Coordinates of C-alpha atoms in Angstrom, one line a residue:
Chain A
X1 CA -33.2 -22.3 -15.0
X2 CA -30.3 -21.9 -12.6
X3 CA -30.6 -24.6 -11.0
X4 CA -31.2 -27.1 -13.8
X5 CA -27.9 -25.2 -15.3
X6 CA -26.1 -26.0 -11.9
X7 CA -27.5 -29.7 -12.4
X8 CA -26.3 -29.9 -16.0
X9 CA -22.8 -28.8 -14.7
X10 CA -22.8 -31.2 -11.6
X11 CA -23.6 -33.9 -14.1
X12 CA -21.3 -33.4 -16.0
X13 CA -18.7 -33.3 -13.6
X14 CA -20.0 -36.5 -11.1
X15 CA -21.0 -38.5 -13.7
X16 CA -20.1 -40.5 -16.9
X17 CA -23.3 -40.9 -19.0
X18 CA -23.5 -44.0 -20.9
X19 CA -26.0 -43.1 -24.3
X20 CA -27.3 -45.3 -27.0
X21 CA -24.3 -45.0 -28.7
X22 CA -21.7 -43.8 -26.8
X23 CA -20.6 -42.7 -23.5
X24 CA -20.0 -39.0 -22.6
X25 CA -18.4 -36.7 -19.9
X26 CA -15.4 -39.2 -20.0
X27 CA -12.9 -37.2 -19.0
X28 CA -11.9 -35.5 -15.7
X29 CA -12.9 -31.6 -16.1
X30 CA -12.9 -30.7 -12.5
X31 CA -9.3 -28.9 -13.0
X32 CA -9.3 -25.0 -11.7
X33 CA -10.6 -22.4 -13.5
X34 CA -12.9 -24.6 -16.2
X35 CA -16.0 -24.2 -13.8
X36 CA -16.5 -20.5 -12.3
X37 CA -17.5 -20.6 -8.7
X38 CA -16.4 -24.3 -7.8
X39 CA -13.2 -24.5 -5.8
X40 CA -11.1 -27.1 -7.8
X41 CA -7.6 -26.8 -7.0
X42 CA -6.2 -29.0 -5.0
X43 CA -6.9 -29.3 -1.7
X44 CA -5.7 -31.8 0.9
X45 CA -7.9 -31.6 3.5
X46 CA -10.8 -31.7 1.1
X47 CA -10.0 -34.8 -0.5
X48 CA -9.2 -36.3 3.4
X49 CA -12.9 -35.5 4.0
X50 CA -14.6 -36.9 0.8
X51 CA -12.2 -39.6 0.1
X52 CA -13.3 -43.3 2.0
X53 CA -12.4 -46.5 1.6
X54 CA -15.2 -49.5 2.4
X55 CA -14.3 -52.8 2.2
X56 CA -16.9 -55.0 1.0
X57 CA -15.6 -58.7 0.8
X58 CA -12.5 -60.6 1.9
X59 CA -12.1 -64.1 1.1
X60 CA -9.4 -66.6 0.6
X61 CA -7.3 -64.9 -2.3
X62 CA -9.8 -62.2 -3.3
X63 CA -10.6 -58.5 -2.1
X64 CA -13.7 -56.6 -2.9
X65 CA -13.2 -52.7 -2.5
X66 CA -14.4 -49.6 -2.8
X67 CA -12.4 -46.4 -3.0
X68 CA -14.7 -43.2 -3.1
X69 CA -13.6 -39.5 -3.5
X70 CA -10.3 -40.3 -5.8
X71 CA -9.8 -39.9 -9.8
X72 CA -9.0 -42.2 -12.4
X73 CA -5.6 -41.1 -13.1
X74 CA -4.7 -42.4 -9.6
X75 CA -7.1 -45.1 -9.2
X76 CA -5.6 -46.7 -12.7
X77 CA -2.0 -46.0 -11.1
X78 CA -2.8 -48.6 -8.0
X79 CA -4.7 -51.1 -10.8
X80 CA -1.2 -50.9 -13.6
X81 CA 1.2 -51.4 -10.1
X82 CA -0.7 -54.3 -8.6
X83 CA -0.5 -55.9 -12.1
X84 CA 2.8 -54.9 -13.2
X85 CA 5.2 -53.6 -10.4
X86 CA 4.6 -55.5 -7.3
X87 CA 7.8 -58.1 -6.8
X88 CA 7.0 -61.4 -6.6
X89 CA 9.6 -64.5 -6.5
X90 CA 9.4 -66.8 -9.4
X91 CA 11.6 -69.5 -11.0
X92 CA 14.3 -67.7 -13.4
X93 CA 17.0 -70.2 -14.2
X94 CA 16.6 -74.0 -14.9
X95 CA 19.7 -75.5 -14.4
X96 CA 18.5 -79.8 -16.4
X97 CA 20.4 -82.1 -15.0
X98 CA 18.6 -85.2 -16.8
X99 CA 15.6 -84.4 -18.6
X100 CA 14.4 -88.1 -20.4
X101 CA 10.6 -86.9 -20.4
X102 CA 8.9 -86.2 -23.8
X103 CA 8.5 -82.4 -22.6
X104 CA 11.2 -80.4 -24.0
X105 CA 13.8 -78.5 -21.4
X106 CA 12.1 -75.2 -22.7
X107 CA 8.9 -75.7 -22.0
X108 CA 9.3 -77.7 -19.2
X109 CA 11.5 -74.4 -17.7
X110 CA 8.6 -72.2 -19.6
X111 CA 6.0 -74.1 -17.0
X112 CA 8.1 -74.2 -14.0
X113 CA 8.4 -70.5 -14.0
X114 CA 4.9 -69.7 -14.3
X115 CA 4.2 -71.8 -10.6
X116 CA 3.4 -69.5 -7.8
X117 CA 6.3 -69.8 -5.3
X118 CA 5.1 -69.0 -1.5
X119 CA 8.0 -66.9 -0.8
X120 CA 7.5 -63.0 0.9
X121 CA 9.5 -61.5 -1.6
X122 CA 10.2 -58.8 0.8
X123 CA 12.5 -60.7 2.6
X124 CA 14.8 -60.7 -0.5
X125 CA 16.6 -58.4 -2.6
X126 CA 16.8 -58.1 -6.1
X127 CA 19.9 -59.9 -8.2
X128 CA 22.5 -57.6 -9.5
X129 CA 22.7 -57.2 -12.7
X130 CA 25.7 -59.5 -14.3
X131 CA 25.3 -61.8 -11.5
X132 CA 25.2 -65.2 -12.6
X133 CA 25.7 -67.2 -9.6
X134 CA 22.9 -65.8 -7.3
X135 CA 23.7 -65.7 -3.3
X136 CA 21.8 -66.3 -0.1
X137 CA 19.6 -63.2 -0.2
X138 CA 18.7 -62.9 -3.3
X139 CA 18.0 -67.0 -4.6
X140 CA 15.5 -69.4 -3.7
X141 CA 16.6 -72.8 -4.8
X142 CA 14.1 -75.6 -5.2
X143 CA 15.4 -79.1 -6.8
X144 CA 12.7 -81.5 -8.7
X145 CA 14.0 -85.3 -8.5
X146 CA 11.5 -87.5 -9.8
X147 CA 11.7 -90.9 -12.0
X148 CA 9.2 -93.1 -13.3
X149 CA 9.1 -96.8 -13.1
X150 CA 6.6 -99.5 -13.2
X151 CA 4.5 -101.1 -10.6
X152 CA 5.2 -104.9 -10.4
X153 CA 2.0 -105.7 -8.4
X154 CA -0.3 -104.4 -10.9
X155 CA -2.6 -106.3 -12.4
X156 CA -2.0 -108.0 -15.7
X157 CA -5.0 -106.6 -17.7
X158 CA -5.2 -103.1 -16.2
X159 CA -4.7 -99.6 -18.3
X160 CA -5.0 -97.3 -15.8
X161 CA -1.8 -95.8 -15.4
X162 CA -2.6 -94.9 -11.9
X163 CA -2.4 -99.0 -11.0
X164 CA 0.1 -99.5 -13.3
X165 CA 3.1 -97.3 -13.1
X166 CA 4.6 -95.0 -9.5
X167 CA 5.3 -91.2 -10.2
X168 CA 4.3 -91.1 -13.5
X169 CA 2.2 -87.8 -12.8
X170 CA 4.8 -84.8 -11.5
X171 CA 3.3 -82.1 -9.1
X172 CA 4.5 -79.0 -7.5
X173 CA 4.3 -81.1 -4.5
X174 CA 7.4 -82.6 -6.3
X175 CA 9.6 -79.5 -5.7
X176 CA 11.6 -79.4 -2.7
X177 CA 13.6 -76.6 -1.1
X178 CA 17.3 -76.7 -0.9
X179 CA 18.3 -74.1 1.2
X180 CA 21.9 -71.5 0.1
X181 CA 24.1 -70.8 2.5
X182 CA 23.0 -69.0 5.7
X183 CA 18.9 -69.3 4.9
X184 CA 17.8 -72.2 7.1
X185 CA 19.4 -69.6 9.9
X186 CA 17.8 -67.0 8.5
X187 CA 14.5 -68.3 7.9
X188 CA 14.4 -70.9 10.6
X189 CA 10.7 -71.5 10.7
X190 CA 9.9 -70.9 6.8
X191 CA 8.6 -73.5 4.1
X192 CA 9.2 -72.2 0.9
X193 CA 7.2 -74.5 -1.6
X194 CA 4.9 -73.7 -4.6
X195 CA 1.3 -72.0 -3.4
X196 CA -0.5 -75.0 -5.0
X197 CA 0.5 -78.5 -4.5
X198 CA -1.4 -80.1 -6.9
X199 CA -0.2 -78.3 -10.5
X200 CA 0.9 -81.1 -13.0
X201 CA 4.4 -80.3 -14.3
X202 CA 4.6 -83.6 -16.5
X203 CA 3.8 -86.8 -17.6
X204 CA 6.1 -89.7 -17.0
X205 CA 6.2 -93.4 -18.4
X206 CA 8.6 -95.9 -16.8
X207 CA 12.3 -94.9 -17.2
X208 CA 11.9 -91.5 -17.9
X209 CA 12.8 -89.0 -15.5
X210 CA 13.8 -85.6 -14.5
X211 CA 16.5 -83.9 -12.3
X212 CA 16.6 -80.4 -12.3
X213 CA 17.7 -77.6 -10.0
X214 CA 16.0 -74.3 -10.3
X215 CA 16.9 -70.6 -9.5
X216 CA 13.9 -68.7 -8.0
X217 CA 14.7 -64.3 -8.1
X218 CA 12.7 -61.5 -7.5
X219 CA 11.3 -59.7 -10.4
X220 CA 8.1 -57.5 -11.4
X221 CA 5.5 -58.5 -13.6
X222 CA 6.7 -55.2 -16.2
X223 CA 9.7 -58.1 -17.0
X224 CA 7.5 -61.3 -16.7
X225 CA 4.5 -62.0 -16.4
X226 CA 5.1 -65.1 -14.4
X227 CA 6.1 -62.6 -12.0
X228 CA 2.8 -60.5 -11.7
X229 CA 1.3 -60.8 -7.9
X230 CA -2.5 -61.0 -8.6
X231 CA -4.6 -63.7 -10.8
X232 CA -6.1 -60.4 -11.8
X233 CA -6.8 -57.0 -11.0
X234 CA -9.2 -54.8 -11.9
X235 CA -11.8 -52.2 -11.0
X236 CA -15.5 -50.8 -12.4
X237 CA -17.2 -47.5 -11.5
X238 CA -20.2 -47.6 -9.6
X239 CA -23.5 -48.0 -11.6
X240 CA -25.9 -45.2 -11.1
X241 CA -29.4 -46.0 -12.7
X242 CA -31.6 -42.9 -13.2
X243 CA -35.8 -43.3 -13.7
X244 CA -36.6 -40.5 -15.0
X245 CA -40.2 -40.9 -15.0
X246 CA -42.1 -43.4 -12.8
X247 CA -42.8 -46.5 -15.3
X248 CA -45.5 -48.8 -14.4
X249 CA -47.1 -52.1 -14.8
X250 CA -45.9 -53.8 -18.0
X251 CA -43.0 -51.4 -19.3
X252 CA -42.0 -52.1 -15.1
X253 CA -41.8 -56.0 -15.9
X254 CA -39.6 -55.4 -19.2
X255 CA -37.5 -52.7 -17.0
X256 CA -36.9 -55.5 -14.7
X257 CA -36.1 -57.7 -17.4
X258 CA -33.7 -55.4 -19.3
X259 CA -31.3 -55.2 -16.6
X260 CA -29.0 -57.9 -14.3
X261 CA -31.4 -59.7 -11.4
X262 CA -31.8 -57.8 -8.3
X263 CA -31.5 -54.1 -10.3
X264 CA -34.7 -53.1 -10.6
X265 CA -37.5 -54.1 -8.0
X266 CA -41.7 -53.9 -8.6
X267 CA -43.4 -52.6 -5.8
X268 CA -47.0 -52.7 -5.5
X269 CA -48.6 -49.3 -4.6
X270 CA -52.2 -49.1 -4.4
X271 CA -52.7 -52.0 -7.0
X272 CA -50.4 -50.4 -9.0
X273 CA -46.9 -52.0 -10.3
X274 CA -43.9 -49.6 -10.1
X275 CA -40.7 -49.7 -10.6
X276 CA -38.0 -48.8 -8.6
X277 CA -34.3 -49.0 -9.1
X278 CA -33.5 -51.2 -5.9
X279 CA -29.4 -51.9 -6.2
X280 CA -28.1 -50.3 -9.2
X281 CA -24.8 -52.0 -7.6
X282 CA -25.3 -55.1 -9.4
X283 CA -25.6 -54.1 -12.7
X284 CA -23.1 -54.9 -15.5
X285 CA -24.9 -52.6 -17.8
X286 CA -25.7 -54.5 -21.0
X287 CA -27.6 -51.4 -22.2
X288 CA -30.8 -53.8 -23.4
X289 CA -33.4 -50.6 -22.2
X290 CA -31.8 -49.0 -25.5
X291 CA -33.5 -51.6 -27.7
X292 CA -37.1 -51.1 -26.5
X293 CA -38.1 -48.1 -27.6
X294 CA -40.5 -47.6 -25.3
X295 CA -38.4 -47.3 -22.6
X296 CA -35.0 -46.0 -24.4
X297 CA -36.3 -42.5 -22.7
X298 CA -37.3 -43.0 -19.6
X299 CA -34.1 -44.4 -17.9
X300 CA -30.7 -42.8 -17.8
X301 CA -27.6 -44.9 -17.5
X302 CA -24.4 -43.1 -15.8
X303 CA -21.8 -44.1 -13.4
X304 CA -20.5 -42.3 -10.6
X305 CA -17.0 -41.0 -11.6
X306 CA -15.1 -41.0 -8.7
X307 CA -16.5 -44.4 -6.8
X308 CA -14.1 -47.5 -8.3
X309 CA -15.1 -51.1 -6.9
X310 CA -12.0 -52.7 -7.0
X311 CA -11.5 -56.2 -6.9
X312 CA -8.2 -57.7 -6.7
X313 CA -7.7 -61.6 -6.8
X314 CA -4.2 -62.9 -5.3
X315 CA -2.3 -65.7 -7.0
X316 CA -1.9 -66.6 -3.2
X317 CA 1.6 -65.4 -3.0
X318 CA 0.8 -62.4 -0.5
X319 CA -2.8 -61.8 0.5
X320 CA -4.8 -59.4 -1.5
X321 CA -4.5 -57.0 1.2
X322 CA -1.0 -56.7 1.5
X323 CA -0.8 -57.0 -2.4
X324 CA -2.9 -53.7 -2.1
X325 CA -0.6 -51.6 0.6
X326 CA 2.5 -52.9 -1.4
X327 CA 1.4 -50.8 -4.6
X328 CA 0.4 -47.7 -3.1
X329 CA 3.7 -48.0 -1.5
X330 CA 5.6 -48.0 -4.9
X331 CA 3.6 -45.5 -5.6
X332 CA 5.1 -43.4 -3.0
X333 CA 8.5 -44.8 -4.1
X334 CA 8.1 -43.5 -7.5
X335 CA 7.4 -39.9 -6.6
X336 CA 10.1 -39.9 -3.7
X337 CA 12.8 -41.4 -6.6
X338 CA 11.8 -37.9 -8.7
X339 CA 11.9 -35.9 -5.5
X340 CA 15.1 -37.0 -4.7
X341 CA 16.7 -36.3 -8.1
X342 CA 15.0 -33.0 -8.3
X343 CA 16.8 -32.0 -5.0
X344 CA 20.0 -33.5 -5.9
X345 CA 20.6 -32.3 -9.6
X346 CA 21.0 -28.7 -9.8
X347 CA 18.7 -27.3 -12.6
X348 CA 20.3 -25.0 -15.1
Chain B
X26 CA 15.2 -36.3 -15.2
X27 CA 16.5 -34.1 -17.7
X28 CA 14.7 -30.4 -18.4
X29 CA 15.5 -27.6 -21.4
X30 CA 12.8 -24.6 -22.1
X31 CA 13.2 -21.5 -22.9
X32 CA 12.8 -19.4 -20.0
X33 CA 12.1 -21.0 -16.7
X34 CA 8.0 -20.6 -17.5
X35 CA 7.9 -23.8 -19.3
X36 CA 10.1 -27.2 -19.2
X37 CA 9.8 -30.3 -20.2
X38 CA 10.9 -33.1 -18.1
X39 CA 12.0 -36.4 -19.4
X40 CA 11.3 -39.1 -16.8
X41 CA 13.1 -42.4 -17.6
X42 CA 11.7 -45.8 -16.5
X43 CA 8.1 -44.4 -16.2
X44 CA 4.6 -44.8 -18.5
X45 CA 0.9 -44.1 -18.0
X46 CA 1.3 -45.3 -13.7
X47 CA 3.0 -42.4 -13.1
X48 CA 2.3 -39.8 -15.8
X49 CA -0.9 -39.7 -16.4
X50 CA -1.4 -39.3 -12.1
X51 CA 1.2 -36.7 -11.8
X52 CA -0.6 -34.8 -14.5
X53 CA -3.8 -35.1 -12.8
X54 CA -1.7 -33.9 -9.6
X55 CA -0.1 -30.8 -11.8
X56 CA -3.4 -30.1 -13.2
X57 CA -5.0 -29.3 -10.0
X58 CA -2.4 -26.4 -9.2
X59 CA -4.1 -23.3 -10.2
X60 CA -0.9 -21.8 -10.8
X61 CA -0.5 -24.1 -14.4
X62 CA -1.5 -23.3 -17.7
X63 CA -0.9 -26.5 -19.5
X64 CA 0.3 -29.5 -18.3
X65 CA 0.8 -32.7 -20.5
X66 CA 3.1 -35.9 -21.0
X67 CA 3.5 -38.0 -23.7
X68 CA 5.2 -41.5 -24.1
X69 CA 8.0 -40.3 -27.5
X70 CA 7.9 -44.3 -28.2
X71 CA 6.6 -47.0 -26.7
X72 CA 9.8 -49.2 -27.3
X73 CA 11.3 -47.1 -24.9
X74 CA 10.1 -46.5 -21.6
X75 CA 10.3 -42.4 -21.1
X76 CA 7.7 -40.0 -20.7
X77 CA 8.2 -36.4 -22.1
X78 CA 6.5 -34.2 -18.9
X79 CA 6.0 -30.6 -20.2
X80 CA 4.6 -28.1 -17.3
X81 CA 4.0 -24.2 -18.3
X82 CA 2.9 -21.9 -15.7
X83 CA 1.4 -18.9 -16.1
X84 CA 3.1 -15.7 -14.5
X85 CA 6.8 -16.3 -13.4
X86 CA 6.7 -19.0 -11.6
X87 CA 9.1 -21.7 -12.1
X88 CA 8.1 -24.4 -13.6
X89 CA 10.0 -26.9 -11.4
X90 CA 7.7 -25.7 -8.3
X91 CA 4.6 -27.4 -9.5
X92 CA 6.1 -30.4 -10.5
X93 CA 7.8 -31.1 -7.1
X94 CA 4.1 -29.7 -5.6
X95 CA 2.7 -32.0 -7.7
X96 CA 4.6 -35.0 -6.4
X97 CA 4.4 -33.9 -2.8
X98 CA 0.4 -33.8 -3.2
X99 CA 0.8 -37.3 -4.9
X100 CA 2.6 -38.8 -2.1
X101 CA 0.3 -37.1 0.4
X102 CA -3.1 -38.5 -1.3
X103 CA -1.2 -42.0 -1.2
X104 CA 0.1 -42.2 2.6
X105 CA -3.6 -40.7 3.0
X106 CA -5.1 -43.7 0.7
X107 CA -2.5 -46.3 2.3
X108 CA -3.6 -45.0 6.1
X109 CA -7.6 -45.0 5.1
X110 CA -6.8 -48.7 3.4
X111 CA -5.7 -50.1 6.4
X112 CA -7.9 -48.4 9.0
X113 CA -10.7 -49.9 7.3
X114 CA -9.3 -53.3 6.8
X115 CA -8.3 -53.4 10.3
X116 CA -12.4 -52.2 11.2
X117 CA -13.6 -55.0 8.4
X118 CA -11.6 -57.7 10.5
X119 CA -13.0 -56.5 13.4
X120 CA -16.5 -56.4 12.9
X121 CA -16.7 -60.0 10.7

């Protein structure tokens, strides 16, 4: 009885138990002093022990990660920073020179500010605050110059615009850097252009055109959105799929059914079918083993509280790597700023 | 940062320019010191960006100590997450 007690506790403690209805053991208990004879306050050398990192797929623009041994609270910290507070350099200001295209100044600024720019915004510093004017270190400035006119050798019958007009489609590819100041000394070797080439801005017809100048600043995605690092980020906790009786033969086919492809695996012993839970991993969970009553009771669904697969996917501004050691960076920032006022305002 | 309590058992900080990211961590942090009775943090509005931080210890310890323990642990579990991150990003590019 002791040790199905001690089980009950660990479970609750290790795991999040998704029911029929609901989920429960949501929240964090392990604090000190809610669980007589477990050691829960904080210890760092503990955590350096359990806590590991794997990595388990790195492509072009996308991370796949898992962080074992950590909580919630800080896990959802490095998922709200990579979204919200990572600095990123986007267009601010549109500065129209001509704009005789049908879309409207607004929403053509509106569109150039949501184009990645492939700029390290490390390299730059934020713009003060009434500064209108922008300098060298804080400014990108990129200039679209494009007009439309018609293609005299096209053919008399044709529609496709393609034949019949030059530049009527405008691309990021369009936008060219103007350097400020000192920054071809300063960044001798660099090309600051959009990520993507081939984003359409506008349509043109012949005779319309546009000449603007744009203002590129640093600025966090808690401002603009347009300025937020990663196409997304976000994380899930590792599945953990529980049989808790072996289930054979035909309730092992609808078992293997009920969940994602690859969950749940039928091995043949002795003639027989059985199932066996082969990578709960892959599961999203869709909870169909809680419509067959037959096998509502035999499985129990949980996830593992303190393993997060994170998956981050860059806009291709900073790879998702980087984009990853950036946030738990502000992190750090963040609690240093409070440390520092702590020391340097006397408390009454 | 701006504290008022009663005696020095129980304050309540008012962090400015800070939600959830930071709170609800630092609380987690807090929560782990055995020294703490209660440990909490509300956001008074969400219009505004503060968070109310209230920390009560029991005995007479000040309540300032766990909150700079708090952050100390918090920025020791992140150079420890930021090393680990690396190390194994580093062994990933190695191995592919």
């Amino acid at each position: 009885a002791a040790m199905a007690a001690k089980r009950g506790t660990d479970e609750m403690r290790e795991r999040v138990v998704l029911g029929e209805f609901g989920v429960r053991n949501v929240h964090t208990t392990d604090f000190p002093g809610n669980y007589p004879g477990y050691e829960d306050a904080w210890d760092q050398r503990r955590f350096e022990e359990a806590f590991r990192v794997d990595i388990i797929r790195e492509e072009e623009g996308t991370l796949e990660f898992d962080m074992v041994g950590i909580d919630a609270a800080i896990a959802n910290a490095f998922r709200r920073i990579l979204l919200a507070e990572v600095p990123t350099m986007a267009v601010e200001k549109v500065f129209v020179y001509n704009n005789t295209s049908i879309v409207q100044d607004e929403i053509l600024a509106h569109r150039l500010g949501l184009i990645p720019i492939r700029a390290d915004p490390r390299l730059f510093e934020y713009r003060n605050q009434g500064d209108e004017e922008g300098t060298e270190i804080d400014t990108l400035q990129f200039q679209l110059k494009i007009k439309c006119s018609r293609n005299p050798q096209a053919a008399k019958e044709s529609s496709d615009p393609n034949e019949l007009y030059f530049n009527h489609k405008v691309y990021s590819k369009h936008m060219t850097w103007v350097p400020l100041g000192n920054q071809t000394d300063l960044f001798p070797d660099a090309d600051f252009r959009p990520v993507h080439d081939d984003i359409l801005i506008a349509l043109l017809r012949p005779g319309q055109e546009i000449d603007v100048l744009m203002h590129c600043v640093k600025g966090i995605g808690k401002d603009h959105a347009k300025f937020s690092p990663v196409a997304t980020a976000s994380y899930r906790l590792l599945p953990d799929i529980t049989l808790l009786q072996p289930i054979e033969d035909e309730a092992a086919e609808m078992l293997q059914k009920c969940f994602s492809p690859g969950v749940i695996e039928i091995q043949n012993i002795k003639g027989k079918k059985v199932a066996r839970v082969a990578n709960a991993r892959l599961d999203t969970f869709s909870r169909e083993v809680f419509r067959h009553e037959g096998l509502k009771n035999l499985v129990r669904l949980a996830r593992v509280r303190n393993h997060y697969i994170f998956s981050v996917e860059s806009t291709g501004i900073l790879p998702p790597d980087v984009l990853v050691s950036e946030a738990i960076k502000i992190l750090m920032g963040k609690c240093q700023r409070f440390l520092n006022e702590l020391d340097s305002v006397p408390m009454e | 940062v701006q504290a008022d309590g009663t005696d020095g058992n129980c304050v309540t900080f008012v962090l400015h320019d800070e939600d959830h990211t930071l709170g609800n961590s630092l609380r987690y942090m807090v929560m782990k010191n055995p020294d703490v009775e209660f440990c909490g943090y509300c956001i008074t509005h969400p219009s505004e960006s503060k968070i109310n931080f209230r920390i009560q210890t029991r005995g007479t310890l000040p309540a300032v100590e766990p909150f700079r323990k708090g952050l100390n642990d918090l920025m020791g579990v992140c150079q420890h997450v930021l090393d680990t991150f690396e190390r194994s990003m580093k062994e990933y590019r190695a191995q592919r």
